Amino acid sequence: MRSIRRTKHLGLIGMLLIAVAFAGLQLTAVTGRASPDTKNYLSYALSLSGESRAEAGRRAIDHSCASQQHGPLDSIPWTSRKVAGESEEQCVRRLNDSVAHWSRNGNTSGMTAPYANHRFMAIFESRPGYPLFLVPFITVFGAMWGLWLAGLAVALAGSVCVLLTLRCAGASRRAGLAAQALYLALPTGTVAMNPLSDGLSLALGTAVVLGCTLLCLDRPRTGAALVVGGLALMFPVRYSQALLLAAALAAGFALRWAWLRRRRRPSRRMGQAAVLCGALAVAVYAGAHLLSWPTGQDSAQDLLTDHYRRPDLPNPWPEFLVQERIFWTAWLHRQATYPVLPVLLALSVWALLRRRSAVLPIAVAAASAGILNQAGHPNLDQLLGHRLIVFVWLLPVLAVPLLLDREPAALRTAGSGSSGTPQDPPIPVSVPLSGGGRGPGPQ
């Protein structure tokens, strides 16, 4: 009993040390993180907190223009952002002139300030979840510290979810802590800290992945609650990502079920998980349609008409496919030049070949949702960023740490229970940590 208690304490201490170290490093860049879309979310949040639309827009402009004067973090490739080519005063004047122009030209309703035409701003009106999440932070701490603290909370929540995912699947404490550290060190942590909706969507996605893992390990109630709750909360944050994640998970479970059935080892849990995720994908699509939120057609027109500044294309898809080819060619060249992701994906494939775990097929499905999300908006302005494709990084985050475990049998697989004695006991779900251890346009 004393040994088990000591293991619990070591896991908790390790998790807290990683969280404190990450928070300390993030204090070096409390501001300077704003992207052009940040002002839209901040304006929405300030309106929700009781500010008038005009005052919310003005405060969001002041914050965004002040933030853009801080340089990028050149020491870490995926944190670099363009340095603003204008002074803070010029930025404020330009954005205020834009607000006045679009106010005169019919954009007089909604929660976000009229920084652009009404059709473009409708994209942000359809994402109320993130501004609502920001309200208590900016109300208590102001815009600068509120956005920073909100990002920190989102980043740490996602990191704990990946830790819990591996521990619940039977991975060792050190593998779980390694997953937490990787999540915070890789673009997943950077995206989480950016004042955009992508980080909150990612954190909710990790909760869905945790739920799917529990579904595969005979914990259906807890797993289903996490999957349903995570996707339900992701819907008002980024419904397109929720749709793609649910669809990718449904396809992954369906393929796994078919493969097991072909090998005469049918798994009812896999079939049930596929049905649940498929039903949730349909529900997300139907909900967005009923609310008349922008669709894939709107996203394609947004890309090809420079945010609706030009007339719509009668048939955007041929040109959209051209943009797909251009983007992915450039993306592959970028990966060959800076092969961090290819190396980590290669290690992930190694883990897939050497380890058996319920986590791995789920991680592959979640990663594919990231690729689909990027394919939905092949904008070259996003080539150096990671926020649209960020879900792909969940594969190395969840797979590579499994290589730290000496015995493959220590990892639980779906339908097989625990095939060996793990180095550290897996954590009980009822005690969350008791067993140890975001370009210029909207995307």
Coordinates of C-alpha atoms in Angstrom, one line a residue:
M1 CA 0.0 0.0 0.0
R2 CA 2.8 2.4 0.9
S3 CA 4.5 1.7 -2.5
I4 CA 1.2 2.4 -4.4
R5 CA 0.8 5.7 -2.5
R6 CA 4.3 6.6 -3.3
T7 CA 3.7 5.9 -7.0
K8 CA 0.7 8.1 -6.9
H9 CA 2.6 11.0 -5.4
L10 CA 5.5 10.6 -7.8
G11 CA 3.0 10.8 -10.8
L12 CA 1.3 13.9 -9.4
I13 CA 4.6 15.6 -8.6
G14 CA 5.9 14.9 -12.1
M15 CA 2.7 16.2 -13.7
L16 CA 2.9 19.4 -11.6
L17 CA 6.6 20.0 -12.3
I18 CA 6.0 19.8 -16.1
A19 CA 3.0 22.2 -15.8
V20 CA 5.0 24.7 -13.7
A21 CA 7.9 24.6 -16.1
F22 CA 5.7 25.2 -19.1
A23 CA 3.9 28.1 -17.3
G24 CA 7.3 29.6 -16.4
L25 CA 8.5 29.5 -20.0
Q26 CA 5.3 31.0 -21.3
L27 CA 5.8 34.0 -19.0
T28 CA 8.5 35.1 -21.4
A29 CA 5.8 35.9 -24.0
V30 CA 2.7 37.1 -22.3
T31 CA 1.8 39.3 -25.2
G32 CA 2.9 39.2 -28.9
R33 CA 0.7 36.2 -29.6
A34 CA -2.2 37.9 -31.3
S35 CA -3.0 37.0 -34.9
P36 CA -5.3 39.0 -37.2
D37 CA -8.2 36.8 -36.1
T38 CA -7.6 37.4 -32.4
K39 CA -9.4 40.8 -32.5
N40 CA -12.6 39.0 -33.8
Y41 CA -12.7 36.6 -30.9
L42 CA -11.8 39.2 -28.3
S43 CA -14.4 41.7 -29.7
Y44 CA -17.0 38.9 -29.4
A45 CA -15.9 38.1 -25.8
L46 CA -16.0 41.7 -24.8
S47 CA -19.5 42.1 -26.2
L48 CA -20.6 39.0 -24.2
S49 CA -19.1 40.6 -21.1
G50 CA -21.4 43.6 -21.4
E51 CA -19.3 46.1 -23.6
S52 CA -21.1 47.9 -26.4
R53 CA -20.2 46.6 -29.9
A54 CA -18.3 49.8 -30.6
E55 CA -16.3 49.8 -27.4
A56 CA -15.6 46.0 -27.7
G57 CA -14.2 46.6 -31.2
R58 CA -12.1 49.5 -30.1
R59 CA -10.5 47.6 -27.2
A60 CA -9.9 44.6 -29.4
I61 CA -8.1 46.8 -31.9
D62 CA -5.9 48.4 -29.2
H63 CA -4.9 44.9 -27.9
S64 CA -4.2 43.4 -31.3
C65 CA -2.1 46.3 -32.6
A66 CA -0.1 46.5 -29.4
S67 CA 0.5 42.8 -29.5
Q68 CA 1.7 42.8 -33.1
Q69 CA 4.6 45.1 -32.2
H70 CA 6.3 42.2 -30.4
G71 CA 8.7 40.1 -32.5
P72 CA 8.2 36.3 -33.1
L73 CA 10.1 33.6 -31.1
D74 CA 12.7 32.8 -33.7
S75 CA 14.3 30.1 -31.5
I76 CA 11.4 27.8 -31.9
P77 CA 10.3 27.4 -35.6
W78 CA 6.6 26.8 -35.1
T79 CA 6.1 29.8 -32.8
S80 CA 7.4 32.3 -35.3
R81 CA 5.0 34.8 -36.7
K82 CA 5.3 37.7 -39.1
V83 CA 6.5 41.0 -37.6
A84 CA 4.0 43.7 -38.2
G85 CA 5.1 46.0 -41.0
E86 CA 3.4 49.1 -39.5
S87 CA 3.5 51.0 -36.3
E88 CA 1.0 50.6 -33.6
E89 CA -0.6 53.9 -34.4
Q90 CA -0.9 53.0 -38.1
C91 CA -2.4 49.6 -37.2
V92 CA -5.1 51.3 -35.0
R93 CA -5.9 53.9 -37.7
R94 CA -6.2 51.2 -40.4
L95 CA -8.5 49.0 -38.4
N96 CA -10.7 51.9 -37.1
D97 CA -11.0 53.1 -40.7
S98 CA -12.1 49.5 -41.7
V99 CA -14.7 49.4 -39.0
A100 CA -16.1 52.8 -40.1
H101 CA -16.2 51.7 -43.7
W102 CA -18.1 48.4 -43.1
S103 CA -20.4 50.1 -40.6
R104 CA -21.4 52.5 -43.4
N105 CA -21.8 49.6 -45.8
G106 CA -24.4 47.5 -43.9
N107 CA -22.5 45.5 -41.3
T108 CA -24.4 46.8 -38.3
S109 CA -25.4 43.6 -36.5
G110 CA -23.7 40.7 -34.6
M111 CA -21.5 40.3 -31.6
T112 CA -18.2 41.0 -33.4
A113 CA -17.1 44.4 -34.5
P114 CA -17.4 45.1 -38.2
Y115 CA -13.8 44.6 -39.2
A116 CA -14.8 43.2 -42.6
N117 CA -17.9 42.4 -44.7
H118 CA -20.8 40.7 -43.0
R119 CA -20.3 37.4 -44.8
F120 CA -16.7 37.1 -43.6
M121 CA -17.6 38.1 -40.0
A122 CA -20.4 35.4 -40.0
I123 CA -17.6 32.8 -39.8
F124 CA -16.7 34.2 -36.3
E125 CA -20.3 34.6 -35.3
S126 CA -20.7 30.9 -35.7
R127 CA -18.0 30.2 -33.1
P128 CA -19.4 31.5 -29.9
G129 CA -17.8 28.8 -27.7
Y130 CA -14.4 30.3 -27.5
P131 CA -15.5 33.9 -26.8
L132 CA -17.8 32.6 -24.1
F133 CA -14.8 30.7 -22.6
L134 CA -12.8 33.9 -22.6
V135 CA -15.3 36.0 -20.7
P136 CA -14.4 35.2 -17.1
F137 CA -10.7 35.5 -17.9
I138 CA -10.8 38.9 -19.6
T139 CA -13.4 40.2 -17.1
V140 CA -11.2 39.4 -14.1
F141 CA -7.7 39.9 -15.5
G142 CA -8.1 42.1 -18.6
A143 CA -7.4 41.4 -22.2
M144 CA -3.6 40.7 -22.0
W145 CA -3.4 38.5 -18.9
G146 CA -6.9 37.1 -19.5
L147 CA -6.0 35.7 -22.9
W148 CA -2.7 34.4 -21.6
L149 CA -4.3 32.6 -18.7
A150 CA -7.0 31.2 -20.9
G151 CA -4.4 29.8 -23.2
L152 CA -2.5 28.3 -20.3
A153 CA -5.6 26.6 -18.9
V154 CA -6.4 25.2 -22.3
A155 CA -2.8 23.9 -22.9
L156 CA -2.5 22.3 -19.4
A157 CA -6.0 20.7 -19.8
G158 CA -5.0 19.1 -23.1
S159 CA -1.7 17.9 -21.7
V160 CA -3.4 16.2 -18.7
C161 CA -5.9 14.5 -21.1
V162 CA -3.1 12.9 -23.1
L163 CA -1.4 11.8 -19.9
L164 CA -4.6 10.2 -18.7
T165 CA -5.2 8.6 -22.0
L166 CA -1.9 6.7 -21.9
R167 CA -2.2 5.8 -18.2
C168 CA -5.7 4.5 -18.6
A169 CA -4.5 2.3 -21.4
G170 CA -1.8 0.8 -19.1
A171 CA 1.2 2.8 -20.2
S172 CA 3.9 3.5 -17.6
R173 CA 4.1 6.6 -15.6
R174 CA 7.1 7.8 -17.5
A175 CA 5.3 7.3 -20.8
G176 CA 2.4 9.3 -19.6
L177 CA 4.6 12.2 -18.4
A178 CA 6.5 12.1 -21.6
A179 CA 3.3 12.5 -23.5
Q180 CA 2.3 15.5 -21.4
A181 CA 5.8 17.1 -22.0
L182 CA 5.6 16.4 -25.7
Y183 CA 2.1 17.9 -26.0
L184 CA 3.4 21.1 -24.4
A185 CA 6.7 21.3 -26.2
L186 CA 5.4 20.6 -29.7
P187 CA 3.1 22.8 -31.8
T188 CA 0.1 21.4 -29.8
G189 CA 1.3 23.5 -26.9
T190 CA 2.0 26.5 -29.1
V191 CA -1.4 26.4 -30.7
A192 CA -3.1 26.0 -27.4
M193 CA -1.4 29.2 -26.1
N194 CA -2.4 31.2 -29.2
P195 CA -5.5 33.4 -28.5
L196 CA -7.6 31.6 -31.1
S197 CA -10.3 28.9 -31.0
D198 CA -7.9 26.2 -32.3
G199 CA -6.4 25.5 -28.8
L200 CA -9.7 25.1 -27.1
S201 CA -10.9 22.8 -29.9
L202 CA -7.7 20.8 -29.5
A203 CA -8.1 20.4 -25.8
L204 CA -11.7 19.2 -26.2
G205 CA -10.4 16.8 -28.9
T206 CA -8.0 15.3 -26.4
A207 CA -10.9 14.7 -24.1
V208 CA -12.7 12.9 -26.9
V209 CA -9.7 10.8 -27.6
L210 CA -9.6 9.9 -23.9
G211 CA -13.2 8.9 -24.0
C212 CA -12.7 6.8 -27.1
T213 CA -9.9 5.0 -25.4
L214 CA -12.1 4.2 -22.4
L215 CA -14.8 2.9 -24.8
C216 CA -12.3 0.4 -26.0
L217 CA -11.3 -0.7 -22.5
D218 CA -14.7 -1.7 -21.2
R219 CA -15.6 1.6 -19.5
P220 CA -18.5 2.5 -21.7
R221 CA -20.4 5.0 -19.5
T222 CA -17.4 7.2 -18.7
G223 CA -16.0 6.9 -22.3
A224 CA -19.3 7.7 -24.0
A225 CA -19.9 10.7 -21.6
L226 CA -16.4 12.1 -22.6
V227 CA -17.0 11.6 -26.3
V228 CA -20.5 13.1 -26.3
G229 CA -19.5 15.9 -24.0
G230 CA -16.3 16.7 -25.8
L231 CA -17.9 16.9 -29.2
A232 CA -20.9 18.8 -27.9
L233 CA -18.6 21.4 -26.4
M234 CA -16.4 21.5 -29.5
F235 CA -19.5 22.2 -31.7
P236 CA -19.8 25.9 -30.7
V237 CA -16.1 26.3 -30.6
R238 CA -15.1 24.9 -34.1
Y239 CA -18.0 22.8 -35.5
S240 CA -16.0 22.0 -38.6
Q241 CA -13.3 20.3 -36.6
A242 CA -15.8 18.6 -34.4
L243 CA -17.5 17.1 -37.6
L244 CA -14.2 16.0 -39.0
L245 CA -13.0 14.4 -35.8
A246 CA -16.2 12.6 -35.2
A247 CA -16.3 11.3 -38.8
A248 CA -12.6 10.2 -38.7
L249 CA -13.1 8.4 -35.4
A250 CA -16.3 6.7 -36.8
A251 CA -14.3 5.5 -39.9
G252 CA -11.4 4.3 -37.7
F253 CA -13.6 2.3 -35.4
A254 CA -15.6 0.9 -38.4
L255 CA -12.4 -0.2 -40.1
R256 CA -11.1 -1.7 -36.9
W257 CA -14.4 -3.6 -36.4
A258 CA -14.3 -4.9 -39.9
W259 CA -10.7 -6.1 -39.5
L260 CA -11.4 -7.9 -36.3
R261 CA -14.5 -9.5 -37.7
R262 CA -12.5 -10.7 -40.7
R263 CA -10.0 -12.3 -38.3
R264 CA -13.0 -13.9 -36.5
R265 CA -12.5 -11.8 -33.4
P266 CA -15.5 -9.5 -33.6
S267 CA -15.6 -6.7 -31.1
R268 CA -19.0 -5.3 -30.2
R269 CA -17.3 -2.3 -28.5
M270 CA -15.7 -1.3 -31.8
G271 CA -19.1 -1.4 -33.5
Q272 CA -20.8 0.6 -30.8
A273 CA -18.0 3.2 -30.8
A274 CA -18.3 3.5 -34.6
V275 CA -22.1 4.0 -34.4
L276 CA -21.7 6.6 -31.6
C277 CA -19.1 8.7 -33.4
G278 CA -21.0 8.4 -36.7
A279 CA -24.2 9.5 -35.0
L280 CA -22.4 12.5 -33.4
A281 CA -20.9 13.4 -36.8
V282 CA -24.4 13.5 -38.3
A283 CA -25.7 15.5 -35.3
V284 CA -22.9 18.1 -35.8
Y285 CA -23.6 18.5 -39.5
A286 CA -27.4 18.8 -38.9
G287 CA -26.9 21.3 -36.1
A288 CA -24.7 23.5 -38.3
H289 CA -27.2 23.3 -41.1
L290 CA -30.1 24.2 -38.9
L291 CA -28.2 27.2 -37.6
S292 CA -27.3 28.3 -41.1
W293 CA -23.6 28.4 -40.2
P294 CA -21.1 28.6 -43.1
T295 CA -20.4 25.4 -44.9
G296 CA -17.6 23.9 -46.9
Q297 CA -18.9 25.7 -50.0
D298 CA -18.5 29.0 -48.1
S299 CA -15.0 28.1 -47.0
A300 CA -14.0 27.4 -50.6
Q301 CA -15.5 30.7 -51.7
D302 CA -13.8 32.5 -48.9
L303 CA -10.4 31.2 -50.0
L304 CA -10.9 31.8 -53.7
T305 CA -12.5 35.3 -53.5
D306 CA -10.0 36.8 -51.0
H307 CA -12.5 36.7 -48.1
Y308 CA -15.5 37.6 -50.4
R309 CA -13.9 40.7 -51.8
R310 CA -14.5 39.3 -55.3
P311 CA -17.6 37.8 -56.7
D312 CA -18.3 34.1 -56.0
L313 CA -17.1 31.5 -58.5
P314 CA -20.1 29.6 -60.1
N315 CA -18.2 26.4 -59.6
P316 CA -15.3 26.8 -57.1
W317 CA -14.2 23.2 -56.9
P318 CA -11.8 22.9 -60.0
E319 CA -9.9 25.9 -58.7
F320 CA -10.1 24.6 -55.2
L321 CA -8.4 21.4 -56.3
V322 CA -5.6 23.4 -58.0
Q323 CA -5.1 25.2 -54.7
E324 CA -4.9 21.8 -52.9
R325 CA -2.2 20.6 -55.3
I326 CA -0.2 23.8 -54.8
F327 CA -0.5 23.8 -51.1
W328 CA 0.4 20.2 -50.4
T329 CA 3.4 20.4 -52.8
A330 CA 4.7 23.3 -50.9
W331 CA 3.9 21.6 -47.6
L332 CA 5.8 18.5 -48.5
H333 CA 8.8 20.6 -49.5
R334 CA 8.6 22.4 -46.2
Q335 CA 8.6 19.1 -44.3
A336 CA 11.6 17.9 -46.2
T337 CA 13.4 21.2 -45.3
Y338 CA 12.4 21.1 -41.6
P339 CA 11.7 17.4 -41.0
V340 CA 10.6 17.5 -37.3
L341 CA 7.1 16.2 -38.1
P342 CA 8.3 13.5 -40.6
V343 CA 10.8 12.2 -38.0
L344 CA 8.2 12.0 -35.3
L345 CA 5.7 10.3 -37.6
A346 CA 8.4 7.8 -38.5
L347 CA 8.8 7.1 -34.8
S348 CA 5.1 6.8 -34.5
V349 CA 5.0 4.2 -37.2
W350 CA 7.7 2.3 -35.3
A351 CA 5.5 2.4 -32.2
L352 CA 2.5 1.2 -34.2
L353 CA 4.6 -1.8 -35.4
R354 CA 6.1 -2.6 -32.0
R355 CA 3.4 -1.8 -29.5
R356 CA -0.2 -3.0 -29.0
S357 CA -2.4 -0.4 -27.4
A358 CA -6.0 0.7 -27.7
V359 CA -4.6 4.3 -28.0
L360 CA -2.8 3.9 -31.3
P361 CA -5.7 3.3 -33.7
I362 CA -7.5 6.2 -32.1
A363 CA -4.5 8.5 -32.4
V364 CA -4.2 7.6 -36.1
A365 CA -7.9 8.6 -36.6
A366 CA -7.5 11.9 -34.7
A367 CA -4.4 12.7 -36.8
S368 CA -6.3 12.1 -40.0
A369 CA -8.9 14.7 -38.8
G370 CA -6.1 17.2 -38.7
I371 CA -5.1 16.4 -42.3
L372 CA -8.7 16.7 -43.4
N373 CA -9.1 20.1 -41.6
Q374 CA -6.0 21.5 -43.4
A375 CA -7.3 20.1 -46.7
G376 CA -10.5 22.0 -46.2
H377 CA -8.5 25.3 -46.4
P378 CA -5.3 25.0 -48.5
N379 CA -4.2 28.5 -47.9
L380 CA -0.5 29.1 -48.5
D381 CA -0.6 31.8 -45.8
Q382 CA -0.9 28.8 -43.4
L383 CA 2.1 27.0 -44.7
L384 CA 4.4 28.0 -41.8
G385 CA 1.7 27.6 -39.2
H386 CA 0.4 24.4 -37.6
R387 CA -3.0 25.4 -36.2
L388 CA -5.2 23.9 -38.9
I389 CA -3.3 20.6 -39.1
V390 CA -2.5 20.5 -35.4
F391 CA -4.5 17.3 -34.7
V392 CA -1.9 15.4 -36.7
W393 CA 0.6 16.1 -33.9
L394 CA -1.5 14.0 -31.5
L395 CA -0.2 10.9 -33.2
P396 CA 3.4 11.3 -32.1
V397 CA 2.3 12.8 -28.8
L398 CA 0.4 9.6 -28.0
A399 CA 2.6 7.0 -29.9
V400 CA 6.2 8.0 -29.3
P401 CA 6.1 7.8 -25.5
L402 CA 5.0 4.2 -25.7
L403 CA 8.5 3.4 -27.0
L404 CA 9.7 4.2 -23.5
D405 CA 8.0 1.1 -22.1
R406 CA 10.3 -1.9 -22.2
E407 CA 7.6 -4.5 -22.3
P408 CA 5.0 -4.3 -25.1
A409 CA 2.8 -6.6 -23.0
A410 CA 2.5 -3.9 -20.4
L411 CA 0.1 -2.0 -22.6
R412 CA -3.6 -2.9 -22.6
T413 CA -5.3 -3.5 -25.9
A414 CA -8.9 -3.4 -26.8
G415 CA -10.7 -6.6 -25.9
S416 CA -7.7 -8.2 -24.3
G417 CA -7.5 -6.6 -20.9
S418 CA -4.0 -6.4 -19.5
S419 CA -1.6 -8.9 -20.9
G420 CA 1.2 -8.3 -18.5
T421 CA 2.2 -6.4 -15.4
P422 CA 2.9 -2.8 -16.3
Q423 CA 5.8 -0.9 -14.8
D424 CA 3.3 1.3 -13.0
P425 CA -0.4 0.5 -12.3
P426 CA -2.9 2.2 -14.7
I427 CA -4.9 4.9 -13.1
P428 CA -8.6 4.4 -12.1
V429 CA -10.8 6.7 -14.1
S430 CA -12.8 7.7 -11.0
V431 CA -9.7 9.4 -9.5
P432 CA -8.4 11.6 -12.3
L433 CA -4.7 11.6 -11.3
S434 CA -4.4 9.2 -8.5
G435 CA -2.4 6.6 -10.3
G436 CA 0.6 8.6 -11.3
G437 CA 1.4 9.5 -13.5
R438 CA -3.4 29.2 -34.4
G439 CA -2.9 33.5 -41.3
P440 CA -4.9 36.5 -42.1
G441 CA -8.2 34.7 -42.6
P442 CA -10.4 32.5 -40.4
Q443 CA -9.7 28.8 -40.5

